[in-house]
Short mmCIF file of C-alpha atoms in Angstrom, two decimals:
data_model
loop_
_atom_site.label_atom_id
_atom_site.label_comp_id
_atom_site.label_asym_id
_atom_site.label_seq_id
_atom_site.Cartn_x
_atom_site.Cartn_y
_atom_site.Cartn_z
CA UNK X 1 -14.12 9.79 -20.87
CA UNK X 2 -15.65 6.84 -22.67
CA UNK X 3 -13.68 3.85 -21.32
CA UNK X 4 -14.11 0.38 -20.13
CA UNK X 5 -11.88 -0.74 -17.49
CA UNK X 6 -10.60 -4.35 -17.68
CA UNK X 7 -9.11 -5.03 -14.23
CA UNK X 8 -6.83 -7.98 -13.63
CA UNK X 9 -5.10 -9.27 -10.61
CA UNK X 10 -1.85 -11.06 -11.20
CA UNK X 11 -0.10 -13.32 -8.80
CA UNK X 12 -0.98 -12.30 -5.25
CA UNK X 13 -1.19 -8.66 -6.05
CA UNK X 14 2.35 -8.63 -7.30
CA UNK X 15 1.43 -7.27 -10.70
CA UNK X 16 -1.79 -5.56 -11.35
CA UNK X 17 -2.50 -4.30 -14.88
CA UNK X 18 -5.48 -2.11 -15.85
CA UNK X 19 -6.77 -1.69 -19.40
CA UNK X 20 -8.75 1.09 -20.84
CA UNK X 21 -11.12 0.31 -23.65
CA UNK X 22 -13.44 2.43 -25.70
CA UNK X 23 -17.10 1.83 -24.88
CA UNK X 24 -20.48 2.67 -26.56
CA UNK X 25 -21.51 6.31 -26.60
CA UNK X 26 -23.88 7.23 -23.60
CA UNK X 27 -22.96 4.28 -21.41
CA UNK X 28 -22.43 5.48 -17.72
CA UNK X 29 -19.61 4.63 -15.35
CA UNK X 30 -21.70 2.33 -13.02
CA UNK X 31 -22.72 -0.32 -15.61
CA UNK X 32 -19.13 -0.13 -17.11
CA UNK X 33 -17.62 -0.94 -13.70
CA UNK X 34 -20.33 -3.70 -12.89
CA UNK X 35 -19.48 -5.45 -16.16
CA UNK X 36 -15.86 -5.22 -15.75
CA UNK X 37 -15.81 -6.77 -12.44
CA UNK X 38 -18.03 -9.61 -13.67
CA UNK X 39 -15.46 -10.14 -16.47
CA UNK X 40 -12.41 -9.91 -14.35
CA UNK X 41 -10.54 -13.04 -13.13
CA UNK X 42 -7.75 -13.61 -10.57
CA UNK X 43 -4.90 -15.83 -11.79
CA UNK X 44 -2.19 -17.47 -9.49
CA UNK X 45 0.82 -19.32 -10.82
CA UNK X 46 2.78 -21.25 -8.23
CA UNK X 47 6.12 -22.85 -8.71
CA UNK X 48 6.55 -24.86 -5.28
CA UNK X 49 6.06 -21.66 -3.48
CA UNK X 50 3.94 -21.03 -0.32
CA UNK X 51 1.36 -18.41 -1.14
CA UNK X 52 3.55 -17.17 -3.95
CA UNK X 53 6.75 -16.90 -1.96
CA UNK X 54 9.84 -18.96 -0.77
CA UNK X 55 10.29 -18.88 2.96
CA UNK X 56 14.01 -19.70 3.34
CA UNK X 57 15.56 -21.82 6.01
CA UNK X 58 16.44 -18.82 8.30
CA UNK X 59 12.72 -18.00 8.26
CA UNK X 60 13.66 -14.35 7.80
CA UNK X 61 14.56 -14.25 4.13
CA UNK X 62 11.43 -14.31 1.84
CA UNK X 63 11.55 -14.12 -1.93
CA UNK X 64 9.47 -14.79 -5.06
CA UNK X 65 10.65 -16.20 -8.50
CA UNK X 66 10.72 -13.43 -11.08
CA UNK X 67 9.70 -15.93 -13.83
CA UNK X 68 6.56 -16.70 -11.82
CA UNK X 69 5.33 -13.14 -12.34
CA UNK X 70 6.21 -13.15 -16.05
CA UNK X 71 4.40 -16.39 -16.57
CA UNK X 72 1.41 -14.95 -14.73
CA UNK X 73 1.43 -12.08 -17.43
CA UNK X 74 1.86 -14.53 -20.21
CA UNK X 75 -1.17 -16.56 -19.03
CA UNK X 76 -3.42 -13.41 -18.37
CA UNK X 77 -2.68 -12.06 -21.93
CA UNK X 78 -3.19 -15.45 -23.63
CA UNK X 79 -6.36 -16.01 -21.92
CA UNK X 80 -7.77 -12.61 -22.88
CA UNK X 81 -6.68 -13.17 -26.40
CA UNK X 82 -8.50 -16.56 -26.51
CA UNK X 83 -11.58 -14.84 -25.08
CA UNK X 84 -11.65 -12.45 -28.09
CA UNK X 85 -10.55 -9.25 -26.29
CA UNK X 86 -9.90 -6.63 -28.75
CA UNK X 87 -6.50 -5.20 -27.55
CA UNK X 88 -6.53 -2.68 -30.49
CA UNK X 89 -8.97 -0.47 -28.55
CA UNK X 90 -6.60 -0.12 -25.47
CA UNK X 91 -5.66 3.52 -25.13
CA UNK X 92 -3.44 3.53 -22.06
CA UNK X 93 -2.03 1.18 -19.57
CA UNK X 94 -0.93 1.51 -15.80
CA UNK X 95 -0.66 -0.68 -12.89
CA UNK X 96 0.59 -1.34 -9.38
CA UNK X 97 3.10 -3.76 -7.82
CA UNK X 98 3.48 -4.87 -4.22
CA UNK X 99 5.64 -2.41 -2.45
CA UNK X 100 9.24 -3.08 -1.43
CA UNK X 101 9.98 -6.06 -3.75
CA UNK X 102 12.96 -5.64 -6.12
CA UNK X 103 14.07 -7.08 -9.44
CA UNK X 104 17.71 -7.32 -10.74
CA UNK X 105 18.32 -7.25 -14.49
CA UNK X 106 21.49 -8.84 -15.65
CA UNK X 107 23.90 -7.10 -17.91
CA UNK X 108 22.56 -7.36 -21.54
CA UNK X 109 18.94 -7.65 -20.56
CA UNK X 110 17.96 -4.25 -21.92
CA UNK X 111 18.85 -5.51 -25.44
CA UNK X 112 16.69 -8.63 -24.94
CA UNK X 113 13.81 -6.48 -23.60
CA UNK X 114 13.97 -4.29 -26.67
CA UNK X 115 14.02 -7.02 -29.09
CA UNK X 116 11.37 -9.54 -27.83
CA UNK X 117 10.33 -12.16 -30.39
CA UNK X 118 6.56 -12.11 -30.89
CA UNK X 119 6.71 -15.80 -31.63
CA UNK X 120 7.68 -16.70 -27.97
CA UNK X 121 6.07 -16.06 -24.64
CA UNK X 122 7.67 -13.47 -22.50
CA UNK X 123 9.09 -16.01 -19.90
CA UNK X 124 11.02 -17.85 -22.58
CA UNK X 125 12.67 -14.83 -24.02
CA UNK X 126 13.46 -13.36 -20.55
CA UNK X 127 14.41 -16.50 -18.66
CA UNK X 128 18.20 -15.54 -18.59
CA UNK X 129 17.81 -11.91 -17.95
CA UNK X 130 18.06 -11.71 -14.13
CA UNK X 131 21.03 -11.73 -11.94
CA UNK X 132 18.87 -12.65 -8.96
CA UNK X 133 16.34 -15.28 -9.96
CA UNK X 134 14.27 -14.99 -6.67
CA UNK X 135 13.36 -11.34 -5.75
CA UNK X 136 13.29 -10.31 -2.04
CA UNK X 137 9.69 -9.18 -1.18
CA UNK X 138 7.96 -7.12 1.52
CA UNK X 139 7.81 -10.15 4.04
CA UNK X 140 11.56 -10.33 4.16
CA UNK X 141 13.06 -9.42 7.54
CA UNK X 142 16.64 -10.46 7.10
CA UNK X 143 18.33 -7.02 6.81
CA UNK X 144 18.66 -5.87 10.41
CA UNK X 145 22.49 -5.30 10.03
CA UNK X 146 21.96 -3.33 6.91
CA UNK X 147 19.30 -1.30 8.54
CA UNK X 148 21.63 -0.38 11.50
CA UNK X 149 24.42 0.45 9.18
CA UNK X 150 22.18 2.79 7.03
CA UNK X 151 20.94 4.69 10.09
CA UNK X 152 24.53 5.10 11.42
CA UNK X 153 25.88 6.37 8.19
CA UNK X 154 23.16 8.91 7.65
CA UNK X 155 23.38 10.11 11.19
CA UNK X 156 20.45 8.38 13.01
CA UNK X 157 17.00 6.96 12.53
CA UNK X 158 15.18 10.35 12.81
CA UNK X 159 17.57 12.07 10.31
CA UNK X 160 17.01 9.15 7.84
CA UNK X 161 13.24 9.57 8.42
CA UNK X 162 13.46 13.31 7.84
CA UNK X 163 15.25 12.58 4.47
CA UNK X 164 13.31 9.51 3.16
CA UNK X 165 10.07 9.54 4.96
CA UNK X 166 10.83 6.45 7.07
CA UNK X 167 13.52 5.16 9.54
CA UNK X 168 15.28 2.18 8.23
CA UNK X 169 13.03 -0.87 7.67
CA UNK X 170 14.08 -4.35 6.89
CA UNK X 171 11.64 -4.84 3.92
CA UNK X 172 12.70 -1.42 2.33
CA UNK X 173 14.50 -1.79 -0.97
CA UNK X 174 17.81 0.16 -0.19
CA UNK X 175 18.55 -2.35 2.66
CA UNK X 176 17.71 -5.28 0.56
CA UNK X 177 20.16 -4.08 -2.21
CA UNK X 178 22.81 -3.58 0.58
CA UNK X 179 22.33 -7.21 1.65
CA UNK X 180 22.74 -8.52 -1.96
CA UNK X 181 25.94 -6.43 -2.38
CA UNK X 182 27.43 -7.51 0.90
CA UNK X 183 26.59 -11.21 0.41
CA UNK X 184 27.50 -11.60 -3.25
CA UNK X 185 29.35 -8.45 -4.71
CA UNK X 186 29.85 -10.36 -8.15
CA UNK X 187 26.05 -10.82 -8.55
CA UNK X 188 25.64 -7.01 -7.75
CA UNK X 189 28.33 -6.13 -10.34
CA UNK X 190 26.50 -8.24 -13.02
CA UNK X 191 23.31 -6.26 -12.38
CA UNK X 192 22.58 -3.71 -15.07
CA UNK X 193 19.52 -2.20 -13.57
CA UNK X 194 17.47 -2.56 -10.54
CA UNK X 195 13.64 -2.26 -10.56
CA UNK X 196 10.88 -2.29 -8.03
CA UNK X 197 7.99 -4.67 -8.76
CA UNK X 198 5.96 -1.83 -10.08
CA UNK X 199 8.57 -0.49 -12.54
CA UNK X 200 9.64 -4.02 -13.55
CA UNK X 201 6.02 -4.61 -14.67
CA UNK X 202 5.91 -1.50 -16.53
CA UNK X 203 9.23 -2.32 -18.24
CA UNK X 204 7.63 -5.55 -19.51
CA UNK X 205 5.09 -3.44 -21.39
CA UNK X 206 7.42 -0.75 -22.35
CA UNK X 207 10.15 -3.02 -23.78
CA UNK X 208 12.69 -0.87 -21.99
CA UNK X 209 13.70 -0.21 -18.43
CA UNK X 210 10.98 1.86 -16.78
CA UNK X 211 11.85 4.38 -14.23
CA UNK X 212 10.56 4.21 -10.68
CA UNK X 213 7.85 6.61 -9.85
CA UNK X 214 8.11 9.12 -6.88
CA UNK X 215 5.51 7.47 -4.74
CA UNK X 216 6.82 3.79 -4.92
CA UNK X 217 10.39 5.07 -4.80
CA UNK X 218 9.67 6.78 -1.45
CA UNK X 219 9.47 3.29 0.06
CA UNK X 220 13.08 2.40 -0.42
CA UNK X 221 14.90 4.47 2.20
CA UNK X 222 16.79 6.09 -0.67
CA UNK X 223 14.61 9.00 -2.01
CA UNK X 224 14.58 12.50 -0.75
CA UNK X 225 10.80 12.79 -0.50
CA UNK X 226 10.76 16.62 -0.65
CA UNK X 227 13.25 17.14 -3.51
CA UNK X 228 12.20 13.83 -5.13
CA UNK X 229 15.82 12.81 -6.12
CA UNK X 230 18.06 9.96 -4.81
CA UNK X 231 20.01 10.83 -1.68
CA UNK X 232 23.67 10.20 -2.45
CA UNK X 233 24.66 9.35 1.17
CA UNK X 234 21.86 6.78 1.27
CA UNK X 235 22.98 5.36 -2.07
CA UNK X 236 26.58 5.17 -1.08
CA UNK X 237 25.64 3.55 2.32
CA UNK X 238 23.80 0.69 0.54
CA UNK X 239 26.09 -0.28 -2.42
CA UNK X 240 28.75 1.38 -4.72
CA UNK X 241 27.53 2.97 -8.11
CA UNK X 242 23.86 2.31 -6.99
CA UNK X 243 22.84 5.53 -8.62
CA UNK X 244 23.93 4.09 -11.99
CA UNK X 245 21.63 1.09 -11.53
CA UNK X 246 18.56 3.27 -10.73
CA UNK X 247 17.12 5.63 -13.25
CA UNK X 248 16.08 9.08 -12.06
CA UNK X 249 12.51 8.77 -10.46
CA UNK X 250 9.57 10.22 -12.30
CA UNK X 251 6.10 11.67 -11.47
CA UNK X 252 3.46 8.99 -10.96
CA UNK X 253 1.30 10.40 -13.73
CA UNK X 254 4.19 10.50 -16.27
CA UNK X 255 3.74 8.94 -19.78
CA UNK X 256 6.66 6.69 -20.14
CA UNK X 257 6.21 5.91 -23.83
CA UNK X 258 4.49 3.73 -26.19
CA UNK X 259 3.74 0.00 -25.84
CA UNK X 260 6.31 -2.42 -26.92
CA UNK X 261 6.10 -3.79 -30.57
CA UNK X 262 6.04 -7.22 -29.05
CA UNK X 263 2.45 -6.66 -27.86
CA UNK X 264 1.27 -5.00 -31.09
CA UNK X 265 2.43 -8.01 -33.06
CA UNK X 266 1.58 -10.94 -30.72
CA UNK X 267 -1.67 -9.49 -29.23
CA UNK X 268 -2.82 -6.78 -31.52
CA UNK X 269 -2.40 -3.74 -29.18
CA UNK X 270 -2.67 -0.32 -30.69
CA UNK X 271 0.80 0.89 -31.37
CA UNK X 272 -0.34 4.26 -29.99
CA UNK X 273 -1.06 2.73 -26.66
CA UNK X 274 0.55 4.74 -23.91
CA UNK X 275 2.40 3.36 -20.86
CA UNK X 276 1.73 5.39 -17.70
CA UNK X 277 4.30 5.09 -14.75
CA UNK X 278 3.27 2.19 -12.49
CA UNK X 279 3.26 2.71 -8.68
CA UNK X 280 3.02 0.65 -5.54
CA UNK X 281 -0.05 -1.02 -4.23
CA UNK X 282 -0.55 1.27 -1.11
CA UNK X 283 -0.15 4.53 -3.23
CA UNK X 284 -2.49 3.04 -5.88
CA UNK X 285 -5.16 2.31 -3.14
CA UNK X 286 -5.03 6.02 -2.27
CA UNK X 287 -5.97 6.67 -5.93
CA UNK X 288 -8.66 4.11 -5.96
CA UNK X 289 -10.34 5.48 -2.79
CA UNK X 290 -10.14 9.00 -4.54
CA UNK X 291 -8.80 10.74 -1.34
CA UNK X 292 -8.36 14.41 -1.48
CA UNK X 293 -6.54 16.77 0.91
CA UNK X 294 -7.11 16.22 4.51
CA UNK X 295 -8.89 12.89 4.00
CA UNK X 296 -8.13 9.65 5.73
CA UNK X 297 -8.73 6.17 4.48
CA UNK X 298 -8.93 3.38 7.09
CA UNK X 299 -8.81 -0.27 6.24
CA UNK X 300 -10.36 -2.16 9.28
CA UNK X 301 -9.22 -5.64 8.33
CA UNK X 302 -7.09 -8.37 10.06
CA UNK X 303 -4.57 -5.56 10.34
CA UNK X 304 -5.72 -1.97 10.43
CA UNK X 305 -4.02 0.46 7.92
CA UNK X 306 -4.37 4.29 7.65
CA UNK X 307 -3.67 6.25 4.50
CA UNK X 308 -3.54 9.93 5.06
CA UNK X 309 -3.33 12.78 2.42
CA UNK X 310 -1.13 15.53 3.94
CA UNK X 311 0.54 18.66 2.73
CA UNK X 312 3.18 19.23 5.30
CA UNK X 313 4.59 16.04 6.54
CA UNK X 314 6.35 15.46 9.81
CA UNK X 315 8.39 12.11 9.41
CA UNK X 316 8.59 10.16 12.68
CA UNK X 317 10.26 7.00 14.00
CA UNK X 318 6.88 5.26 13.56
CA UNK X 319 4.86 5.11 10.26
CA UNK X 320 5.73 6.09 6.79
CA UNK X 321 5.62 9.26 4.61
CA UNK X 322 5.51 8.64 0.80
CA UNK X 323 5.08 10.97 -2.12
CA UNK X 324 1.50 11.37 -3.01
CA UNK X 325 0.76 9.40 -6.23
CA UNK X 326 -1.86 11.75 -7.63
CA UNK X 327 -0.54 15.20 -6.53
CA UNK X 328 3.23 15.76 -6.74
CA UNK X 329 2.99 18.64 -4.28
CA UNK X 330 1.40 16.53 -1.61
CA UNK X 331 2.29 13.50 0.47
CA UNK X 332 0.59 10.42 1.85
CA UNK X 333 1.35 8.88 5.30
CA UNK X 334 0.73 5.37 6.19
CA UNK X 335 0.31 3.68 9.55
CA UNK X 336 -0.27 -0.03 10.10
CA UNK X 337 -1.52 -1.94 13.21
CA UNK X 338 -1.17 -5.64 13.66
CA UNK X 339 -4.01 -5.83 16.35
CA UNK X 340 -6.90 -4.99 14.13
CA UNK X 341 -9.81 -7.21 13.49
CA UNK X 342 -8.16 -10.19 15.13
CA UNK X 343 -8.19 -8.35 18.37
CA UNK X 344 -11.81 -7.22 17.96
CA UNK X 345 -12.85 -10.78 17.16
CA UNK X 346 -11.09 -12.19 20.20
CA UNK X 347 -12.90 -9.77 22.55
CA UNK X 348 -16.15 -10.45 20.57
CA UNK X 349 -15.76 -14.28 21.25
CA UNK X 350 -14.80 -13.90 24.89
CA UNK X 351 -17.42 -11.24 25.84
CA UNK X 352 -20.07 -11.06 23.22
CA UNK X 353 -20.95 -14.80 22.62
CA UNK X 354 -19.09 -14.52 19.27
CA UNK X 355 -21.74 -12.21 17.93
CA UNK X 356 -21.30 -8.92 16.22
CA UNK X 357 -24.80 -8.09 17.12
CA UNK X 358 -24.25 -8.51 20.86
CA UNK X 359 -20.85 -6.63 20.52
CA UNK X 360 -22.66 -3.67 19.02
CA UNK X 361 -25.29 -3.65 21.69
CA UNK X 362 -22.58 -3.49 24.34
CA UNK X 363 -20.99 -0.57 22.52
CA UNK X 364 -24.23 1.32 22.25
CA UNK X 365 -25.15 0.72 25.83
CA UNK X 366 -22.15 2.67 27.18
CA UNK X 367 -21.42 6.38 26.88
CA UNK X 368 -18.80 8.12 24.74
CA UNK X 369 -15.60 8.40 26.78
CA UNK X 370 -16.40 5.23 28.86
CA UNK X 371 -16.41 7.22 32.06
CA UNK X 372 -12.70 7.92 31.75
CA UNK X 373 -11.72 4.29 31.52
CA UNK X 374 -8.95 3.62 28.91
CA UNK X 375 -7.57 0.33 27.58
CA UNK X 376 -4.71 -0.85 25.41
CA UNK X 377 -5.20 -4.20 23.65
CA UNK X 378 -2.15 -5.83 21.94
CA UNK X 379 -2.46 -9.59 21.65
CA UNK X 380 0.74 -9.46 19.68
CA UNK X 381 3.51 -6.81 19.88
CA UNK X 382 2.15 -3.82 18.02
CA UNK X 383 4.07 -1.82 15.34
CA UNK X 384 2.84 1.63 16.58
CA UNK X 385 3.49 1.84 19.42
CA UNK X 386 5.85 -1.11 20.00
CA UNK X 387 3.99 -2.46 22.95
CA UNK X 388 2.41 -5.89 23.89
CA UNK X 389 -0.31 -7.08 26.30
CA UNK X 390 -3.60 -5.91 27.75
CA UNK X 391 -3.39 -2.76 29.91
CA UNK X 392 -6.56 -1.18 31.53
CA UNK X 393 -6.61 2.17 33.40
CA UNK X 394 -9.50 3.70 35.55
CA UNK X 395 -10.48 7.38 35.34
CA UNK X 396 -7.67 8.13 37.77
CA UNK X 397 -4.82 6.57 35.64
CA UNK X 398 -4.62 3.63 38.00
CA UNK X 399 -4.00 0.31 36.32
CA UNK X 400 -6.83 -2.23 36.96
CA UNK X 401 -6.91 -5.90 36.18
CA UNK X 402 -10.36 -5.93 34.61
CA UNK X 403 -13.33 -4.03 33.23
CA UNK X 404 -16.96 -4.94 33.08
CA UNK X 405 -17.91 -6.55 29.76
CA UNK X 406 -19.58 -3.43 28.20
CA UNK X 407 -16.71 -1.18 29.44
CA UNK X 408 -14.06 -3.57 28.09
CA UNK X 409 -15.70 -3.63 24.66
CA UNK X 410 -15.83 0.15 24.39
CA UNK X 411 -12.39 0.57 25.83
CA UNK X 412 -11.06 -1.78 23.03
CA UNK X 413 -12.74 0.29 20.22
CA UNK X 414 -12.01 3.69 21.65
CA UNK X 415 -8.54 2.94 22.27
CA UNK X 416 -7.79 1.56 18.83
CA UNK X 417 -9.24 4.78 17.28
CA UNK X 418 -7.58 7.11 19.69
CA UNK X 419 -4.14 5.51 18.97
CA UNK X 420 -4.83 6.03 15.18
CA UNK X 421 -5.67 9.67 15.56
CA UNK X 422 -2.77 10.43 17.94
CA UNK X 423 -0.15 8.70 15.69
CA UNK X 424 -1.50 10.24 12.49
CA UNK X 425 -1.28 13.66 14.04
CA UNK X 426 2.37 13.01 14.85
CA UNK X 427 3.02 12.49 11.16
CA UNK X 428 1.72 15.86 10.38
CA UNK X 429 -2.05 15.13 9.79
CA UNK X 430 -4.38 18.02 10.43
CA UNK X 431 -8.14 17.88 10.57
CA UNK X 432 -9.66 20.34 7.81
CA UNK X 433 -13.25 21.51 7.42
CA UNK X 434 -13.47 19.12 4.43
CA UNK X 435 -11.91 16.19 6.20
CA UNK X 436 -13.77 12.83 5.77
CA UNK X 437 -12.87 9.26 6.64
CA UNK X 438 -13.39 6.53 4.06
CA UNK X 439 -13.69 3.15 5.84
CA UNK X 440 -13.22 -0.14 4.21
CA UNK X 441 -12.62 -3.82 5.46
CA UNK X 442 -14.82 -6.10 7.38
CA UNK X 443 -15.42 -3.81 10.47
CA UNK X 444 -16.60 -1.06 8.16
CA UNK X 445 -19.95 -2.81 8.04
CA UNK X 446 -20.46 -2.31 11.74
CA UNK X 447 -22.37 0.98 12.47
CA UNK X 448 -21.61 0.99 16.17
CA UNK X 449 -17.84 0.82 15.44
CA UNK X 450 -18.14 3.42 12.70
CA UNK X 451 -19.93 5.94 14.97
CA UNK X 452 -17.05 5.73 17.57
CA UNK X 453 -14.60 6.24 14.75
CA UNK X 454 -16.54 9.40 13.72
CA UNK X 455 -16.73 10.65 17.25
CA UNK X 456 -13.09 10.21 18.10
CA UNK X 457 -11.80 11.86 15.01
CA UNK X 458 -14.75 14.37 15.00
CA UNK X 459 -15.29 14.10 11.20
CA UNK X 460 -17.90 12.20 9.09
CA UNK X 461 -17.21 8.62 8.14
CA UNK X 462 -18.13 7.18 4.68
CA UNK X 463 -17.86 3.70 3.34
CA UNK X 464 -16.71 2.60 -0.06
CA UNK X 465 -17.48 -0.60 -1.74
CA UNK X 466 -14.11 -1.30 -3.51
CA UNK X 467 -13.14 -4.91 -3.48
CA UNK X 468 -9.60 -4.06 -4.73
CA UNK X 469 -8.71 -0.36 -4.45
CA UNK X 470 -5.10 -0.67 -5.76
CA UNK X 471 -6.50 -2.29 -8.98
CA UNK X 472 -9.15 0.41 -9.47
CA UNK X 473 -6.70 3.14 -8.56
CA UNK X 474 -4.23 2.02 -11.23
CA UNK X 475 -7.09 2.18 -13.81
CA UNK X 476 -7.92 5.69 -12.69
CA UNK X 477 -4.18 6.61 -12.90
CA UNK X 478 -4.10 5.41 -16.44
CA UNK X 479 -7.07 7.69 -17.38
CA UNK X 480 -5.42 10.59 -15.47
CA UNK X 481 -2.12 10.02 -17.07
CA UNK X 482 -3.43 10.75 -20.48
CA UNK X 483 -4.52 14.23 -19.52
CA UNK X 484 -2.32 15.10 -16.43
CA UNK X 485 0.04 17.46 -18.44
CA UNK X 486 -3.07 19.68 -19.08
CA UNK X 487 -3.27 20.36 -15.38
CA UNK X 488 -6.55 18.30 -14.79
CA UNK X 489 -6.46 16.63 -11.40
CA UNK X 490 -7.40 12.85 -10.92
CA UNK X 491 -10.47 14.10 -9.06
CA UNK X 492 -11.66 15.93 -12.12
CA UNK X 493 -11.06 12.98 -14.34
CA UNK X 494 -13.04 10.40 -12.26
CA UNK X 495 -15.67 12.65 -10.85
CA UNK X 496 -18.45 10.72 -12.53
CA UNK X 497 -17.33 7.38 -10.89
CA UNK X 498 -19.53 6.09 -7.96
CA UNK X 499 -18.90 7.91 -4.71
CA UNK X 500 -18.74 6.77 -1.12
CA UNK X 501 -21.86 6.51 1.23
CA UNK X 502 -22.12 8.58 4.36
CA UNK X 503 -22.22 6.11 7.28
CA UNK X 504 -21.79 8.18 10.52
CA UNK X 505 -21.41 11.73 11.60
CA UNK X 506 -19.89 13.04 14.96
CA UNK X 507 -22.24 12.98 17.84
CA UNK X 508 -23.05 16.38 19.50
CA UNK X 509 -20.40 17.05 22.12
CA UNK X 510 -18.12 14.25 21.03
CA UNK X 511 -15.16 16.64 20.56
CA UNK X 512 -15.38 18.02 24.18
CA UNK X 513 -15.40 14.43 25.39
CA UNK X 514 -12.50 13.12 23.43
CA UNK X 515 -9.98 15.98 23.41
CA UNK X 516 -8.90 15.55 27.06
CA UNK X 517 -9.19 11.69 26.62
CA UNK X 518 -6.84 11.88 23.94
CA UNK X 519 -4.21 13.76 26.05
CA UNK X 520 -4.53 11.20 28.75
CA UNK X 521 -4.12 8.35 26.11
CA UNK X 522 -0.78 9.92 25.15
CA UNK X 523 0.48 9.85 28.64
CA UNK X 524 -0.78 6.39 29.44
CA UNK X 525 0.79 5.00 26.26
CA UNK X 526 4.17 6.09 27.50
CA UNK X 527 3.49 4.00 30.66
CA UNK X 528 2.52 0.94 28.62
CA UNK X 529 5.64 1.27 26.53
CA UNK X 530 7.98 1.52 29.45
CA UNK X 531 6.28 -1.63 30.87
CA UNK X 532 6.59 -3.50 27.42
CA UNK X 533 10.34 -3.01 27.15
#
């Protein structure tokens, strides 16, 4: 498809909007992507916030002003207009919003949204349209009571996970809604519609309330991930008549309608421009990395994050299972680890003179399996598993206070990757003959680390140069949305885009070394957990 992607990042990744523009005949994908990245810009609009959020006095409640996001969109579009961008050539539009944030439209807001004056910027027209002016976002951790209540009413944490893909989490939207209802029932009653950040952004372009897509909706503790409908018990546990304030969810590739006349009159958009359902930033990243069945994406950053494409999920009390954003018959699992690069950097500084080169030499000087020595390195309390501290075990499962330098470094890396494989498999991940790992983030540039990743998982590792995979994934999804009803997959649509590069393949015999070590790691992890309680 002859398109030019204009990628914009709005306000701390809270609203990402992608544009598709016709390009000259015969121009390939690579020069298009190179040029669009050169033309893209990042805009941040702060209203006395810290990093785009308000951190409230209790240090648990965290929110963002809704009008900040709208003003960011005003700013982006006006700057594009001033730069001479030809909006009339835009064919379709999609995007992503940071997961778990929620927006509360006041009664009567629908009429305002449908009748926007092209003379006024959006934030002036919509300034009185929200019953909650500061939206709770993913950093909020103030809903412990609501989480406990939801799990109790559903029948336990595991039962809730079986239904919605996750046990109750404080940042998940259902629990945030429950808090708003319990604190101020009048504000809740004045709320006409509740959006996620993603569907809120889509609503702005659609000029009407946009439904929540399956994938982002599965991060709310409200959606039955297999049937893809709201669960009535969960709805009732959070707030009365909640189903009336949420439209029925839709496939992530659905065409929601045409762009609002506001944009055709104010900016010159083509009236035929289609709005494709927006989704969450994590699902959009899966699309941007172009994962397929059996694949894994690992972001090796400050925290480590795994995205898994799975067919038969096994929801657990750790990690999350979401509906897949590019295949409605599949699922994506997500695991997040706090002790990622920060832990690797700490050990590097202590044992390798602060040098990644020395760190890599130490890794390469030791053998796969580390002579049976296993380590757990949690500088801060980990999410999965919920343990803290540094714990070392010799080949006979006896805890020891220290390892030699080279052994320590390998124990750290092997332990981090064994944990990822073990907990991925608990969620239903299975290695297929076609499985590959796509690695991103700072540590993905370290060949020695990637070799151990390949050996532990026993699959090839590729690297992908995508600075903002959620942004790119939303652009891919916009292209796919135009043709999804024909049966074409997203893979078919973007097959000409640049592919990942092979970085490591499993060493001969690696599987025989790590299979028994993985079993030991599971047993030792239980020991560590019992000590950390």
